[in-house]
């Protein structure tokens, strides 16, 4: 029966993942719409606001139309936390763990789904990778929650400190962007707090590196080698984070509305926190809307690039950006081959990077134009919010809470596209590959 349904619906791995995320969003919307999911005295939540929150949590974005602390009860906040956890690690990850606990065999189809979900190159060792995903996630989140609990228990009751610590450890590691400090202020209270800043940066970096990279780093003592993928992710991540932090520090150093009022350590913490946050975390320690426009535009670029493949982050991915960059440099130098770390990149890989970038850029342009017709705000604010949704970042210049009904619906779809990835969605919506028995002759034309 299941096989017949799959055949009728043509449920490829890409379509199954898309359907799974849609179902999870629907369940989250229903739970957040329940009366006891809202704080007493708060007006009834509109369906579109519940849908927007559920989509943002499942797609680990962090854009919100209502304040999480003052709107949702403890039940509603826990629902959001669980959606962030499941959405960040992937529902297929939890389904696989449950199947393993029940001692069920993982079928070939399920392995294909896991390969698609984790953005892995092959199915080899995919189940072992899933075990490591859960292990790494639990250990990192537990360590971060312990540090936050001890740090915050000095100022607030232990129970409350533990609850906030668990929520924010999950949100930060999964690049969720949600917080429980109210007034849409994110973590501005902790801008000068070294314990919070250093801990948060480490777990955001860990979540954004990708589980394949974490697994290789974990096994490095035994293997004594790193794959090309891991080398590229580590190098590109490091460069983008450091360069982004330095540029933010230089641009905002004298801005009285952001870094200008902080001492030197505070300026450094804030600069590098925003640099890593813009890559997909969506949590901030300064008012994003108060930054200079040049800084906001640079953050749009960082949000568009995003994190690593197979991570909890979004964007076109750092590997895609690295491939485009070295391809352009190779062309400018007149090289026939594109090389990275003494490896030659195939043309298929370069074409895939170009396709991903083109689709993502097309989504950003299309959504920005649609929102520009309905929303009353500056175009840079619209572009910023759109890129934040596509990159599943969650940074906002204040436009999201003011969105029209149309704007909320458009951003819901945009966040889903960002979480699934442009290629996955293209494969989900497109027809199956058709191999032809012939090829057309090569054609030549002028470009540039």
Short mmCIF file of C-alpha atoms in Angstrom, two decimals:
data_model
loop_
_atom_site.label_atom_id
_atom_site.label_comp_id
_atom_site.label_asym_id
_atom_site.label_seq_id
_atom_site.Cartn_x
_atom_site.Cartn_y
_atom_site.Cartn_z
CA UNK A 1 0.00 0.00 0.00
CA UNK A 2 2.79 2.43 0.97
CA UNK A 3 4.69 1.62 -2.22
CA UNK A 4 1.59 2.33 -4.32
CA UNK A 5 1.08 5.70 -2.60
CA UNK A 6 4.72 6.61 -3.14
CA UNK A 7 4.52 5.70 -6.80
CA UNK A 8 1.37 7.78 -7.33
CA UNK A 9 2.87 10.80 -5.57
CA UNK A 10 6.37 10.20 -7.02
CA UNK A 11 7.80 10.66 -3.51
CA UNK A 12 11.48 11.11 -4.23
CA UNK A 13 13.80 11.79 -1.25
CA UNK A 14 13.62 15.54 -1.96
CA UNK A 15 9.81 15.50 -2.05
CA UNK A 16 9.61 13.36 1.10
CA UNK A 17 11.82 15.82 2.99
CA UNK A 18 9.72 18.74 1.79
CA UNK A 19 6.51 17.01 2.80
CA UNK A 20 7.99 16.09 6.18
CA UNK A 21 8.88 19.70 6.97
CA UNK A 22 5.43 20.90 5.87
CA UNK A 23 3.72 18.34 8.15
CA UNK A 24 5.97 19.34 11.06
CA UNK A 25 5.11 23.01 10.50
CA UNK A 26 1.38 22.18 10.45
CA UNK A 27 1.66 20.27 13.74
CA UNK A 28 3.60 23.14 15.30
CA UNK A 29 1.02 25.67 14.09
CA UNK A 30 -1.82 23.69 15.65
CA UNK A 31 0.01 23.35 18.99
CA UNK A 32 0.89 27.06 19.12
CA UNK A 33 -2.74 27.97 18.37
CA UNK A 34 -4.00 26.07 21.44
CA UNK A 35 -5.37 28.39 24.16
CA UNK A 36 -2.86 27.24 26.80
CA UNK A 37 0.08 27.92 24.46
CA UNK A 38 -0.55 31.66 25.01
CA UNK A 39 0.02 33.59 28.23
CA UNK A 40 -3.13 34.58 30.19
CA UNK A 41 -4.36 38.03 29.21
CA UNK A 42 -2.71 37.95 25.79
CA UNK A 43 -5.16 38.40 22.88
CA UNK A 44 -5.92 35.28 20.84
CA UNK A 45 -3.12 34.48 18.43
CA UNK A 46 -4.01 34.70 14.74
CA UNK A 47 -3.52 31.58 12.65
CA UNK A 48 -1.00 33.36 10.41
CA UNK A 49 1.10 34.36 13.45
CA UNK A 50 1.07 30.78 14.76
CA UNK A 51 2.03 29.54 11.29
CA UNK A 52 4.82 32.10 11.00
CA UNK A 53 6.28 31.16 14.40
CA UNK A 54 6.06 27.42 13.68
CA UNK A 55 7.70 27.91 10.27
CA UNK A 56 10.44 30.09 11.73
CA UNK A 57 11.16 27.55 14.50
CA UNK A 58 11.06 24.46 12.24
CA UNK A 59 13.24 26.17 9.65
CA UNK A 60 15.57 27.36 12.48
CA UNK A 61 15.30 30.95 11.31
CA UNK A 62 14.31 33.05 14.32
CA UNK A 63 12.26 35.76 12.63
CA UNK A 64 9.27 36.53 14.86
CA UNK A 65 6.08 38.53 14.42
CA UNK A 66 5.23 38.42 18.15
CA UNK A 67 7.55 38.53 21.14
CA UNK A 68 8.31 34.97 22.28
CA UNK A 69 8.61 35.74 26.02
CA UNK A 70 5.52 37.89 26.50
CA UNK A 71 3.23 36.04 24.05
CA UNK A 72 3.78 32.32 24.65
CA UNK A 73 3.28 30.35 27.85
CA UNK A 74 5.80 27.80 29.07
CA UNK A 75 4.00 25.19 26.96
CA UNK A 76 4.24 27.37 23.85
CA UNK A 77 7.92 28.07 24.50
CA UNK A 78 8.65 24.35 24.90
CA UNK A 79 6.84 23.66 21.60
CA UNK A 80 9.07 26.27 19.92
CA UNK A 81 12.17 24.74 21.53
CA UNK A 82 11.25 21.24 20.29
CA UNK A 83 10.52 22.54 16.78
CA UNK A 84 13.94 24.21 16.73
CA UNK A 85 15.61 20.98 17.89
CA UNK A 86 13.80 18.76 15.39
CA UNK A 87 14.10 21.29 12.58
CA UNK A 88 17.80 21.87 13.24
CA UNK A 89 18.88 18.23 13.38
CA UNK A 90 16.23 17.07 10.89
CA UNK A 91 13.15 14.98 11.52
CA UNK A 92 14.76 12.06 9.68
CA UNK A 93 17.53 12.05 12.27
CA UNK A 94 15.02 11.55 15.10
CA UNK A 95 13.06 8.99 13.10
CA UNK A 96 16.27 7.00 12.53
CA UNK A 97 17.25 7.14 16.21
CA UNK A 98 13.78 5.93 17.19
CA UNK A 99 14.02 3.07 14.67
CA UNK A 100 17.44 2.09 16.01
CA UNK A 101 16.11 2.12 19.57
CA UNK A 102 13.30 -0.20 18.45
CA UNK A 103 15.99 -2.36 16.76
CA UNK A 104 14.46 -1.90 13.35
CA UNK A 105 16.48 -2.23 10.15
CA UNK A 106 17.15 1.01 8.22
CA UNK A 107 15.97 0.40 4.66
CA UNK A 108 17.70 1.57 1.48
CA UNK A 109 15.01 4.21 0.91
CA UNK A 110 15.50 5.56 4.44
CA UNK A 111 19.25 5.72 3.87
CA UNK A 112 18.64 7.72 0.69
CA UNK A 113 16.46 10.09 2.70
CA UNK A 114 19.18 10.46 5.32
CA UNK A 115 21.75 11.13 2.62
CA UNK A 116 19.53 13.89 1.20
CA UNK A 117 18.77 15.32 4.65
CA UNK A 118 22.43 15.40 5.73
CA UNK A 119 23.62 16.60 2.31
CA UNK A 120 26.10 13.71 2.30
CA UNK A 121 28.00 12.57 -0.79
CA UNK A 122 27.14 8.90 -0.31
CA UNK A 123 25.14 6.50 1.85
CA UNK A 124 28.28 4.87 3.20
CA UNK A 125 28.40 5.22 6.99
CA UNK A 126 25.24 7.36 7.05
CA UNK A 127 23.72 5.53 10.04
CA UNK A 128 26.98 5.89 12.00
CA UNK A 129 26.91 9.60 11.15
CA UNK A 130 23.37 9.92 12.53
CA UNK A 131 24.49 8.34 15.81
CA UNK A 132 27.30 10.90 15.99
CA UNK A 133 24.88 13.73 15.17
CA UNK A 134 22.76 12.90 18.21
CA UNK A 135 25.82 12.33 20.42
CA UNK A 136 27.52 15.59 19.44
CA UNK A 137 24.30 17.58 19.73
CA UNK A 138 23.43 16.29 23.18
CA UNK A 139 26.96 16.76 24.52
CA UNK A 140 27.40 20.28 23.14
CA UNK A 141 23.95 21.44 24.21
CA UNK A 142 24.37 19.88 27.68
CA UNK A 143 27.77 21.53 28.16
CA UNK A 144 26.45 24.94 27.05
CA UNK A 145 23.31 24.60 29.21
CA UNK A 146 25.47 23.75 32.25
CA UNK A 147 27.69 26.80 31.73
CA UNK A 148 24.69 29.11 31.25
CA UNK A 149 22.91 27.68 34.30
CA UNK A 150 25.88 28.22 36.60
CA UNK A 151 26.48 31.68 35.15
CA UNK A 152 22.88 32.90 35.39
CA UNK A 153 21.99 31.23 38.71
CA UNK A 154 23.97 33.97 40.46
CA UNK A 155 21.29 36.52 39.48
CA UNK A 156 18.06 34.51 39.07
CA UNK A 157 16.53 31.39 40.74
CA UNK A 158 18.22 28.11 39.82
CA UNK A 159 15.10 26.59 38.20
CA UNK A 160 14.55 29.60 35.97
CA UNK A 161 18.26 29.74 35.12
CA UNK A 162 18.25 26.06 34.09
CA UNK A 163 15.15 26.51 31.93
CA UNK A 164 16.60 29.55 30.14
CA UNK A 165 19.93 27.77 29.77
CA UNK A 166 18.42 24.70 28.07
CA UNK A 167 16.22 26.80 25.77
CA UNK A 168 19.07 29.03 24.62
CA UNK A 169 21.63 26.23 24.33
CA UNK A 170 19.28 24.45 21.91
CA UNK A 171 18.46 27.68 20.07
CA UNK A 172 22.11 28.71 19.69
CA UNK A 173 23.49 25.30 18.66
CA UNK A 174 20.72 24.79 16.10
CA UNK A 175 21.14 28.37 14.85
CA UNK A 176 17.48 28.87 15.83
CA UNK A 177 17.58 32.59 16.61
CA UNK A 178 14.87 32.43 19.32
CA UNK A 179 15.36 33.97 22.76
CA UNK A 180 13.38 34.49 25.97
CA UNK A 181 14.61 37.92 27.05
CA UNK A 182 11.67 39.89 25.66
CA UNK A 183 11.06 43.11 23.77
CA UNK A 184 12.64 41.74 20.56
CA UNK A 185 16.02 42.58 22.13
CA UNK A 186 17.75 39.21 21.63
CA UNK A 187 20.93 39.12 23.81
CA UNK A 188 21.68 42.84 24.03
CA UNK A 189 21.83 42.56 27.83
CA UNK A 190 24.93 40.36 27.53
CA UNK A 191 26.93 42.49 25.09
CA UNK A 192 29.77 42.90 27.64
CA UNK A 193 29.48 39.42 29.18
CA UNK A 194 32.61 37.38 28.26
CA UNK A 195 31.22 34.04 29.51
CA UNK A 196 28.06 34.35 27.45
CA UNK A 197 29.82 35.67 24.35
CA UNK A 198 32.61 33.07 24.26
CA UNK A 199 30.26 30.14 25.05
CA UNK A 200 27.71 31.28 22.48
CA UNK A 201 30.29 31.81 19.73
CA UNK A 202 31.72 28.32 20.29
CA UNK A 203 28.38 26.52 20.11
CA UNK A 204 27.18 28.59 17.14
CA UNK A 205 30.40 27.72 15.34
CA UNK A 206 29.96 24.04 16.23
CA UNK A 207 26.40 24.01 14.89
CA UNK A 208 27.41 25.83 11.72
CA UNK A 209 30.38 23.60 10.83
CA UNK A 210 28.24 20.60 9.93
CA UNK A 211 28.15 17.14 11.46
CA UNK A 212 30.44 15.60 8.84
CA UNK A 213 33.14 18.09 9.83
CA UNK A 214 32.54 17.52 13.56
CA UNK A 215 32.78 13.75 13.02
CA UNK A 216 36.08 14.09 11.16
CA UNK A 217 37.52 16.37 13.84
CA UNK A 218 36.41 13.88 16.49
CA UNK A 219 38.17 11.03 14.64
CA UNK A 220 41.27 13.06 13.70
CA UNK A 221 43.51 11.38 16.29
CA UNK A 222 42.90 8.03 14.63
CA UNK A 223 42.66 9.10 10.98
CA UNK A 224 45.37 11.78 10.97
CA UNK A 225 43.86 13.35 7.87
CA UNK A 226 41.02 15.63 6.88
CA UNK A 227 38.90 15.46 3.74
CA UNK A 228 38.82 18.27 1.19
CA UNK A 229 35.31 19.15 2.38
CA UNK A 230 36.44 19.63 5.99
CA UNK A 231 39.50 21.66 4.99
CA UNK A 232 37.41 24.00 2.84
CA UNK A 233 34.72 24.42 5.53
CA UNK A 234 37.24 25.16 8.29
CA UNK A 235 39.31 27.56 6.17
CA UNK A 236 36.36 29.46 4.68
CA UNK A 237 34.49 29.61 7.98
CA UNK A 238 37.52 30.97 9.78
CA UNK A 239 38.27 33.60 7.14
CA UNK A 240 34.67 34.82 6.91
CA UNK A 241 34.29 35.00 10.69
CA UNK A 242 37.55 36.88 11.31
CA UNK A 243 37.28 39.21 8.32
CA UNK A 244 33.59 39.86 9.07
CA UNK A 245 34.36 40.66 12.70
CA UNK A 246 37.19 43.04 11.81
CA UNK A 247 35.06 44.88 9.22
CA UNK A 248 32.15 45.27 11.67
CA UNK A 249 34.58 46.57 14.31
CA UNK A 250 36.00 49.14 11.89
CA UNK A 251 32.64 50.28 10.51
CA UNK A 252 30.81 50.52 13.84
CA UNK A 253 33.67 51.57 16.15
CA UNK A 254 32.40 55.15 16.51
CA UNK A 255 28.66 54.51 16.03
CA UNK A 256 27.01 55.79 19.25
CA UNK A 257 23.99 53.54 18.64
CA UNK A 258 25.99 50.28 18.49
CA UNK A 259 29.66 49.81 19.40
CA UNK A 260 30.49 53.43 20.15
CA UNK A 261 29.22 53.27 23.75
CA UNK A 262 31.15 50.06 24.62
CA UNK A 263 34.67 49.65 25.97
CA UNK A 264 37.29 47.92 23.80
CA UNK A 265 36.58 44.33 25.02
CA UNK A 266 32.84 44.94 24.51
CA UNK A 267 33.47 46.23 20.99
CA UNK A 268 35.47 43.09 20.14
CA UNK A 269 32.88 40.73 21.64
CA UNK A 270 30.03 42.47 19.81
CA UNK A 271 31.84 42.60 16.46
CA UNK A 272 32.72 38.91 16.38
CA UNK A 273 29.37 37.84 17.85
CA UNK A 274 27.51 39.66 15.06
CA UNK A 275 29.93 38.27 12.47
CA UNK A 276 29.18 34.67 13.43
CA UNK A 277 25.50 35.41 14.11
CA UNK A 278 25.02 36.78 10.60
CA UNK A 279 26.14 33.47 9.14
CA UNK A 280 22.91 31.78 10.32
CA UNK A 281 22.47 32.05 14.11
CA UNK A 282 20.27 35.15 14.06
CA UNK A 283 21.01 36.15 17.66
CA UNK A 284 22.50 39.57 18.31
CA UNK A 285 23.99 41.59 21.15
CA UNK A 286 23.42 44.99 19.50
CA UNK A 287 20.43 46.63 17.81
CA UNK A 288 20.69 45.49 14.17
CA UNK A 289 18.43 48.33 13.03
CA UNK A 290 20.84 50.89 14.54
CA UNK A 291 23.86 49.69 12.55
CA UNK A 292 25.16 51.78 9.67
CA UNK A 293 23.80 50.87 6.24
CA UNK A 294 27.18 49.74 4.97
CA UNK A 295 27.41 47.31 7.90
CA UNK A 296 23.88 46.06 7.26
CA UNK A 297 24.72 45.45 3.61
CA UNK A 298 27.87 43.53 4.54
CA UNK A 299 25.77 41.40 6.89
CA UNK A 300 23.38 40.71 3.98
CA UNK A 301 26.36 39.20 2.13
CA UNK A 302 27.31 37.08 5.16
CA UNK A 303 23.69 35.90 5.58
CA UNK A 304 23.52 34.95 1.92
CA UNK A 305 26.68 32.82 2.23
CA UNK A 306 25.52 31.10 5.41
CA UNK A 307 26.99 28.07 7.16
CA UNK A 308 28.37 24.68 6.06
CA UNK A 309 26.48 21.89 4.26
CA UNK A 310 24.92 19.32 6.58
CA UNK A 311 24.85 21.82 9.45
CA UNK A 312 22.04 23.49 11.35
CA UNK A 313 22.59 26.69 9.34
CA UNK A 314 21.34 27.93 5.98
CA UNK A 315 22.51 30.10 3.10
CA UNK A 316 24.13 28.96 -0.13
CA UNK A 317 26.82 27.38 2.14
CA UNK A 318 30.47 28.25 2.60
CA UNK A 319 31.62 25.49 0.24
CA UNK A 320 29.50 26.92 -2.57
CA UNK A 321 30.99 30.37 -1.96
CA UNK A 322 34.53 28.94 -1.88
CA UNK A 323 34.01 27.05 -5.17
CA UNK A 324 32.70 30.20 -6.90
CA UNK A 325 35.61 32.25 -5.57
CA UNK A 326 38.38 29.87 -6.63
CA UNK A 327 36.65 29.28 -9.99
CA UNK A 328 36.67 33.02 -10.69
CA UNK A 329 40.32 33.29 -9.63
CA UNK A 330 41.26 30.33 -11.86
CA UNK A 331 39.52 31.98 -14.83
CA UNK A 332 41.27 35.30 -14.18
CA UNK A 333 44.65 33.56 -13.99
CA UNK A 334 44.00 31.63 -17.19
CA UNK A 335 44.08 28.22 -15.49
CA UNK A 336 42.32 25.32 -17.15
CA UNK A 337 41.60 23.49 -13.89
CA UNK A 338 40.00 24.77 -10.69
CA UNK A 339 42.03 23.54 -7.71
CA UNK A 340 41.61 23.61 -3.93
CA UNK A 341 44.12 22.14 -1.46
CA UNK A 342 45.83 20.29 -4.33
CA UNK A 343 42.59 18.72 -5.51
CA UNK A 344 41.00 19.41 -8.90
CA UNK A 345 37.30 20.27 -8.81
CA UNK A 346 35.00 18.65 -11.38
CA UNK A 347 32.91 20.76 -13.72
CA UNK A 348 29.74 19.16 -12.29
CA UNK A 349 30.63 20.54 -8.86
CA UNK A 350 31.22 24.03 -10.25
CA UNK A 351 27.94 23.94 -12.20
CA UNK A 352 26.07 22.84 -9.07
CA UNK A 353 27.57 25.74 -7.10
CA UNK A 354 26.52 28.17 -9.84
CA UNK A 355 23.00 26.70 -9.94
CA UNK A 356 22.54 26.93 -6.17
CA UNK A 357 23.74 30.53 -6.13
CA UNK A 358 21.56 31.51 -9.09
CA UNK A 359 18.41 29.95 -7.57
CA UNK A 360 19.05 31.52 -4.15
CA UNK A 361 19.76 34.91 -5.71
CA UNK A 362 16.59 34.62 -7.80
CA UNK A 363 14.56 33.90 -4.65
CA UNK A 364 16.06 36.90 -2.85
CA UNK A 365 15.35 39.23 -5.79
CA UNK A 366 11.81 37.91 -6.38
CA UNK A 367 10.77 38.03 -2.71
CA UNK A 368 12.33 41.48 -2.21
CA UNK A 369 10.38 42.83 -5.19
CA UNK A 370 7.11 41.32 -3.89
CA UNK A 371 7.62 42.73 -0.40
CA UNK A 372 8.60 46.14 -1.82
CA UNK A 373 5.10 46.35 -3.33
CA UNK A 374 3.25 45.66 -0.06
CA UNK A 375 5.48 46.72 2.84
CA UNK A 376 6.10 50.28 3.98
CA UNK A 377 9.83 50.39 4.73
CA UNK A 378 13.19 51.15 3.13
CA UNK A 379 14.40 48.77 0.45
CA UNK A 380 17.51 47.83 2.43
CA UNK A 381 15.26 46.74 5.32
CA UNK A 382 13.21 44.62 2.91
CA UNK A 383 16.34 43.14 1.31
CA UNK A 384 17.81 42.49 4.76
CA UNK A 385 14.69 40.68 6.00
CA UNK A 386 14.40 38.66 2.79
CA UNK A 387 18.02 37.51 2.89
CA UNK A 388 17.62 36.70 6.57
CA UNK A 389 14.69 34.41 5.69
CA UNK A 390 16.44 32.77 2.71
CA UNK A 391 19.57 32.19 4.80
CA UNK A 392 17.46 31.01 7.80
CA UNK A 393 19.33 33.58 9.89
CA UNK A 394 16.69 35.46 11.85
CA UNK A 395 18.30 38.90 11.98
CA UNK A 396 15.76 41.67 11.64
CA UNK A 397 15.83 45.42 11.21
CA UNK A 398 12.35 45.63 12.74
CA UNK A 399 10.27 44.95 9.62
CA UNK A 400 9.01 41.43 10.47
CA UNK A 401 6.62 42.39 13.33
CA UNK A 402 5.07 45.01 11.01
CA UNK A 403 4.53 42.71 8.02
CA UNK A 404 1.20 42.57 6.23
CA UNK A 405 -0.68 39.28 5.87
CA UNK A 406 0.77 38.87 2.37
CA UNK A 407 4.27 39.62 3.64
CA UNK A 408 4.00 37.00 6.40
CA UNK A 409 2.82 34.35 3.95
CA UNK A 410 5.62 35.16 1.51
CA UNK A 411 8.28 34.95 4.22
CA UNK A 412 6.86 31.63 5.48
CA UNK A 413 7.43 30.12 2.04
CA UNK A 414 10.83 31.82 1.83
CA UNK A 415 11.98 30.36 5.16
CA UNK A 416 10.94 26.87 4.02
CA UNK A 417 12.91 27.31 0.79
CA UNK A 418 15.92 28.45 2.80
CA UNK A 419 15.76 25.48 5.17
CA UNK A 420 15.34 22.85 2.48
CA UNK A 421 17.93 24.42 0.23
CA UNK A 422 17.32 25.69 -3.31
CA UNK A 423 18.51 22.49 -5.00
CA UNK A 424 16.39 20.19 -2.81
CA UNK A 425 13.29 22.27 -3.46
CA UNK A 426 14.04 22.42 -7.19
CA UNK A 427 14.31 18.62 -7.30
CA UNK A 428 11.16 18.29 -5.20
CA UNK A 429 9.10 20.47 -7.53
CA UNK A 430 10.70 19.42 -10.79
CA UNK A 431 10.22 16.34 -12.90
CA UNK A 432 12.40 13.27 -12.65
CA UNK A 433 15.66 13.26 -14.58
CA UNK A 434 15.29 12.02 -18.15
CA UNK A 435 18.39 10.66 -19.83
CA UNK A 436 18.49 11.14 -23.58
CA UNK A 437 20.34 8.88 -25.97
CA UNK A 438 21.85 11.78 -27.92
CA UNK A 439 23.76 15.05 -27.41
CA UNK A 440 23.58 18.25 -29.43
CA UNK A 441 26.74 19.68 -31.05
CA UNK A 442 28.69 22.26 -29.08
CA UNK A 443 27.86 25.88 -29.73
CA UNK A 444 29.96 28.99 -29.21
CA UNK A 445 28.90 32.50 -28.23
CA UNK A 446 30.39 35.68 -26.84
CA UNK A 447 29.98 36.56 -23.15
CA UNK A 448 31.33 39.25 -20.89
#
